[in-house]
């Protein structure tokens, strides 16, 4: 998930700069790294690399590499080209009321399950667990608005729009009481679906490593990192709207502070950072990214969690870069009317990708016992 604040140099709060750094490190293996820079780039002023980063975007371990994020948010489509088509899956196209077309991947047979991926992800996020889950269920997965094959949609992605798409998929395919599964941003989409459309059309819910409210205050400290405030998030979004490239590139430089080569080549690092961020912005569309982030500012689904009328399983990563160390497990145990909580102690923010066999077994057991 792409959101957060970078107020420390902790390795558990990796900034977007690390993603760009990985990309730049690959490029700089050429004999002349300056050759990749456009001619209009100029040397940047010296930067205080000892200063702590200001609140900004954070790209945490939800994503397994720069290429995956770039492809999913820019709609390049490389993930589909590089990932072999599974023989057990088939494709279904559904036209929404908006005129958009959703291509769903469907695999297996049995109780329908609808999978909703996280920010920066795609329907491929479920590949590791797909084969096991498809033995007992019909698995439906698709790209959220603003991601993958739908990255170029003219509709700006928001939680409300994404939740409405989920409702249209359930109705359009005639799914009978499916199990809804959401990871990170996808979990918030599922919560928004419950808030707007109720639970009468579904049999159960699975939420993966997500809090019902991502910002913190004096009464709520189970949001992102246990410290991201509403003011910090709004300030970040304001600076991103003012100058997306400079805001993200500045954090990138600050994040390079521990690296010796960054200290000795400050100007080059700054030039490379701004060039890479500008390229990213052109590819993924700044408005799409900001629209998603802005829809999270006031999102608060604590009332939904307290009143959800269907069995709910929560899967948390014990080493999550988002929520690791926070008592979110106890919160869900105490709050859910009919809840099952599973803690994957060694997993970070994407337990379904890191431990897919266990996740598939837990979800299958949950569906059989709790979602009859």
XYZ file of C-alpha atoms in Angstrom, residues 10-134:
125
model
C 13.620 2.825 10.434
C 13.960 0.020 7.865
C 10.392 -0.927 8.696
C 9.080 2.297 7.184
C 10.579 2.210 3.736
C 9.932 5.362 1.746
C 9.047 5.502 -1.896
C 12.645 6.545 -2.365
C 13.793 2.980 -1.787
C 11.628 1.828 -4.658
C 13.128 4.455 -6.886
C 16.586 3.620 -5.580
C 16.208 0.027 -6.650
C 15.172 1.149 -10.104
C 18.045 3.617 -10.331
C 20.600 1.103 -9.110
C 19.704 -1.115 -12.046
C 20.058 1.757 -14.473
C 23.353 2.972 -13.033
C 25.117 -0.276 -13.776
C 25.718 1.065 -17.258
C 29.131 2.561 -17.968
C 27.674 6.048 -18.295
C 24.703 6.623 -15.981
C 24.509 10.279 -16.987
C 23.514 9.168 -20.461
C 20.035 8.280 -19.225
C 19.311 11.817 -18.079
C 17.314 14.123 -20.326
C 19.357 17.093 -21.594
C 17.312 19.690 -19.699
C 18.265 18.257 -16.264
C 20.481 20.516 -14.183
C 22.607 19.915 -11.137
C 20.663 20.329 -7.894
C 21.792 22.324 -4.847
C 23.454 20.502 -1.992
C 20.960 18.618 0.175
C 21.230 18.094 3.938
C 21.252 14.321 4.017
C 21.438 14.268 7.814
C 18.013 15.853 8.235
C 15.185 13.410 9.000
C 12.642 12.911 6.208
C 9.436 14.878 6.440
C 6.102 13.063 6.288
C 5.593 11.757 2.794
C 4.583 8.797 0.711
C 5.745 5.429 1.956
C 6.063 2.338 -0.168
C 6.108 -0.500 2.310
C 6.540 -4.226 1.850
C 3.068 -4.716 0.428
C 4.773 -4.626 -2.957
C 7.469 -7.075 -3.975
C 9.557 -4.727 -6.054
C 9.597 -1.581 -8.086
C 8.614 -3.225 -11.362
C 5.438 -4.636 -9.856
C 4.239 -1.259 -8.587
C 5.119 0.581 -11.780
C 3.381 -2.007 -13.922
C 0.246 -2.152 -11.778
C -0.249 1.607 -11.477
C 0.799 2.532 -14.996
C -1.082 -0.221 -16.805
C 2.024 -1.372 -18.677
C 0.721 -4.929 -18.532
C 4.073 -6.611 -17.984
C 2.729 -8.692 -15.115
C 0.293 -10.403 -17.448
C 3.040 -10.963 -20.005
C 5.561 -12.288 -17.500
C 3.130 -14.415 -15.486
C 2.157 -17.701 -17.164
C -1.556 -18.243 -17.713
C -2.878 -20.861 -15.324
C -4.613 -23.707 -17.118
C -7.358 -23.856 -14.487
C -8.413 -20.226 -14.879
C -10.687 -18.565 -17.394
C -11.539 -14.965 -18.234
C -14.923 -13.259 -17.997
C -15.603 -9.710 -19.153
C -18.220 -7.623 -17.410
C -19.401 -4.188 -18.569
C -20.280 -1.848 -15.715
C -22.962 0.819 -15.685
C -20.187 3.398 -16.088
C -19.209 1.815 -19.405
C -15.942 0.441 -18.004
C -15.144 -3.184 -18.683
C -13.763 -5.421 -15.953
C -11.920 -8.588 -16.912
C -12.226 -11.135 -14.142
C -10.059 -14.203 -13.734
C -12.141 -17.168 -12.572
C -10.735 -20.452 -11.297
C -12.098 -23.561 -9.612
C -15.583 -24.610 -8.576
C -17.625 -24.300 -5.410
C -18.637 -21.413 -3.159
C -17.785 -18.110 -4.888
C -14.968 -16.033 -3.433
C -14.261 -12.479 -4.624
C -10.691 -11.265 -4.043
C -9.833 -7.542 -3.765
C -6.129 -6.658 -3.921
C -4.265 -3.774 -2.264
C -2.875 -0.470 -3.488
C -0.140 -1.013 -6.052
C -1.272 -4.606 -6.570
C -3.301 -6.525 -9.141
C -5.260 -9.755 -9.528
C -1.898 -11.533 -9.622
C -1.529 -10.884 -5.871
C -3.557 -14.041 -5.287
C -1.544 -16.327 -7.582
C 0.259 -18.163 -4.778
C -2.957 -19.256 -3.067
C -5.078 -19.685 -6.185
C -4.467 -23.362 -6.895
C -5.210 -24.463 -3.337
C -8.273 -22.255 -2.972
C -9.693 -23.338 -6.333
